[in-house]
Amino acid sequence: MAAEKAQALVLRTTDWSETSRIATLWTREFGKVRALAKGGRRLKSNFENALDLLTHCRIVFLRKSSGSLDLLTEAQVVRRFPRLRSDLAALYAAYYVAELLESMTEEYDPHPLLFDAALELLDALGSPRVDEAPVVGPYVVRFELVLLREVGYSPALDGCASCGGPVDESRLAFSCAAGGLVCPNCVGQFRDRQSLSPAGRKMLRTLQQPAEDALRQPWEAGVRREVRQVLSQYVTYLLGRQPRLLPYLGS
Ligand SMILES: [Zn+2]
């Protein structure tokens, strides 16, 4: 049994016994990990409330052989995001991120860039705001695009997702089944197609790039709504169900 150290975000905890909890953690080093926290329900445990939902913590755990739960031995808070307690839109967005991380990734499948993107989002949502820019929408979109790229479903926004050919710039059509834009030759095969405005495509493409200033651009409300709708449908399609938090997500 090797003792492993990791940075983690707490996605979920469930009671296991009178005194113990099972924590679902999303780690930078190992991806999703489920571990038993013995004594995790006692007020004064080794974990000192580090297992509160969406806390960024440092953990030590014993990795068990397949079939049995890993054992959490230490958890220390690195950061909490107190603003989430007072801003409902930010809280729902953070829960949505936790839900996507839990449902769209496998255990022991690490994606350090995705961990960083989740932390960047929580940092933006959970810190005192310096201006009234609508940070929730663009930050969530940035996170979703990193997630989709990491799990291999980055939406095709340049050429046709089906044949690779050029798309009709004046009548952009997006299909979840195809995995992005489709060209005039292929569009007939995809009945789930929906139109996408050039401004919507621009927002998606811009946020696919890692530049920080893309998040701060004054994206127009109608464009944000359109992008929200396209991504919501795409994520729902890939998951095979609507994410529970999706109806509460703003744009
Ligand atoms: Zn095509």
PDB file of C-alpha atoms in Angstrom, residues 54 84 87-101 104 121-122 125 129 134-145 147-148 203 221 224-236 239 242-251:
ATOM      1  CA  LEU A  54     -15.620  22.368  -2.927  1.00  0.00           C
ATOM      2  CA  LEU A  84     -19.920  30.917  -2.721  1.00  0.00           C
ATOM      3  CA  ASP A  87     -23.770  34.335  -4.149  1.00  0.00           C
ATOM      4  CA  LEU A  88     -26.317  31.802  -5.317  1.00  0.00           C
ATOM      5  CA  ALA A  89     -25.417  32.078  -9.038  1.00  0.00           C
ATOM      6  CA  ALA A  90     -21.768  31.405  -8.206  1.00  0.00           C
ATOM      7  CA  LEU A  91     -22.702  28.512  -5.920  1.00  0.00           C
ATOM      8  CA  TYR A  92     -24.822  26.810  -8.572  1.00  0.00           C
ATOM      9  CA  ALA A  93     -22.029  27.238 -11.123  1.00  0.00           C
ATOM     10  CA  ALA A  94     -19.559  25.677  -8.677  1.00  0.00           C
ATOM     11  CA  TYR A  95     -21.917  22.737  -8.004  1.00  0.00           C
ATOM     12  CA  TYR A  96     -22.305  22.316 -11.763  1.00  0.00           C
ATOM     13  CA  VAL A  97     -18.534  22.086 -12.157  1.00  0.00           C
ATOM     14  CA  ALA A  98     -18.376  19.482  -9.372  1.00  0.00           C
ATOM     15  CA  GLU A  99     -21.144  17.501 -11.061  1.00  0.00           C
ATOM     16  CA  LEU A 100     -19.369  17.531 -14.440  1.00  0.00           C
ATOM     17  CA  LEU A 101     -16.041  16.516 -12.910  1.00  0.00           C
ATOM     18  CA  MET A 104     -17.616  12.989 -17.034  1.00  0.00           C
ATOM     19  CA  LEU A 121     -13.190  28.951 -11.983  1.00  0.00           C
ATOM     20  CA  LEU A 122     -13.699  28.490  -8.233  1.00  0.00           C
ATOM     21  CA  LEU A 125     -16.530  32.599  -8.470  1.00  0.00           C
ATOM     22  CA  ARG A 129     -15.643  40.664  -7.084  1.00  0.00           C
ATOM     23  CA  PRO A 134     -20.755  38.671 -15.608  1.00  0.00           C
ATOM     24  CA  VAL A 135     -18.001  36.241 -14.656  1.00  0.00           C
ATOM     25  CA  VAL A 136     -20.178  33.184 -14.168  1.00  0.00           C
ATOM     26  CA  GLY A 137     -21.041  32.594 -17.834  1.00  0.00           C
ATOM     27  CA  PRO A 138     -17.662  33.006 -19.544  1.00  0.00           C
ATOM     28  CA  TYR A 139     -15.790  31.178 -16.769  1.00  0.00           C
ATOM     29  CA  VAL A 140     -18.148  28.218 -16.868  1.00  0.00           C
ATOM     30  CA  VAL A 141     -17.870  28.101 -20.670  1.00  0.00           C
ATOM     31  CA  ARG A 142     -14.053  28.177 -20.433  1.00  0.00           C
ATOM     32  CA  PHE A 143     -14.160  25.311 -17.937  1.00  0.00           C
ATOM     33  CA  GLU A 144     -16.557  23.250 -20.075  1.00  0.00           C
ATOM     34  CA  LEU A 145     -14.359  23.713 -23.151  1.00  0.00           C
ATOM     35  CA  LEU A 147     -13.234  19.572 -19.914  1.00  0.00           C
ATOM     36  CA  LEU A 148     -14.518  18.647 -23.378  1.00  0.00           C
ATOM     37  CA  MET A 203     -17.194  33.435 -28.242  1.00  0.00           C
ATOM     38  CA  ALA A 221     -26.111  38.863 -23.203  1.00  0.00           C
ATOM     39  CA  ARG A 224     -23.885  34.365 -23.861  1.00  0.00           C
ATOM     40  CA  ARG A 225     -27.380  32.835 -23.833  1.00  0.00           C
ATOM     41  CA  GLU A 226     -26.847  31.222 -27.227  1.00  0.00           C
ATOM     42  CA  VAL A 227     -23.485  29.740 -26.217  1.00  0.00           C
ATOM     43  CA  ARG A 228     -25.019  28.515 -22.947  1.00  0.00           C
ATOM     44  CA  GLN A 229     -27.773  26.781 -24.891  1.00  0.00           C
ATOM     45  CA  VAL A 230     -25.413  25.084 -27.357  1.00  0.00           C
ATOM     46  CA  LEU A 231     -23.075  23.842 -24.623  1.00  0.00           C
ATOM     47  CA  SER A 232     -25.961  22.719 -22.413  1.00  0.00           C
ATOM     48  CA  GLN A 233     -27.328  20.585 -25.222  1.00  0.00           C
ATOM     49  CA  TYR A 234     -23.902  19.215 -26.096  1.00  0.00           C
ATOM     50  CA  VAL A 235     -23.052  18.259 -22.500  1.00  0.00           C
ATOM     51  CA  THR A 236     -26.519  16.711 -22.067  1.00  0.00           C
ATOM     52  CA  LEU A 239     -23.806  12.506 -20.674  1.00  0.00           C
ATOM     53  CA  GLN A 242     -29.342  16.537 -18.320  1.00  0.00           C
ATOM     54  CA  PRO A 243     -26.928  17.555 -15.547  1.00  0.00           C
ATOM     55  CA  ARG A 244     -28.957  18.145 -12.351  1.00  0.00           C
ATOM     56  CA  LEU A 245     -27.595  21.666 -11.873  1.00  0.00           C
ATOM     57  CA  LEU A 246     -28.060  22.769 -15.475  1.00  0.00           C
ATOM     58  CA  PRO A 247     -31.477  24.428 -15.013  1.00  0.00           C
ATOM     59  CA  TYR A 248     -29.974  26.679 -12.335  1.00  0.00           C
ATOM     60  CA  LEU A 249     -27.070  27.845 -14.429  1.00  0.00           C
ATOM     61  CA  GLY A 250     -27.031  31.443 -15.636  1.00  0.00           C
ATOM     62  CA  SER A 251     -25.342  32.679 -18.787  1.00  0.00           C
TER      63      SER A 251
END
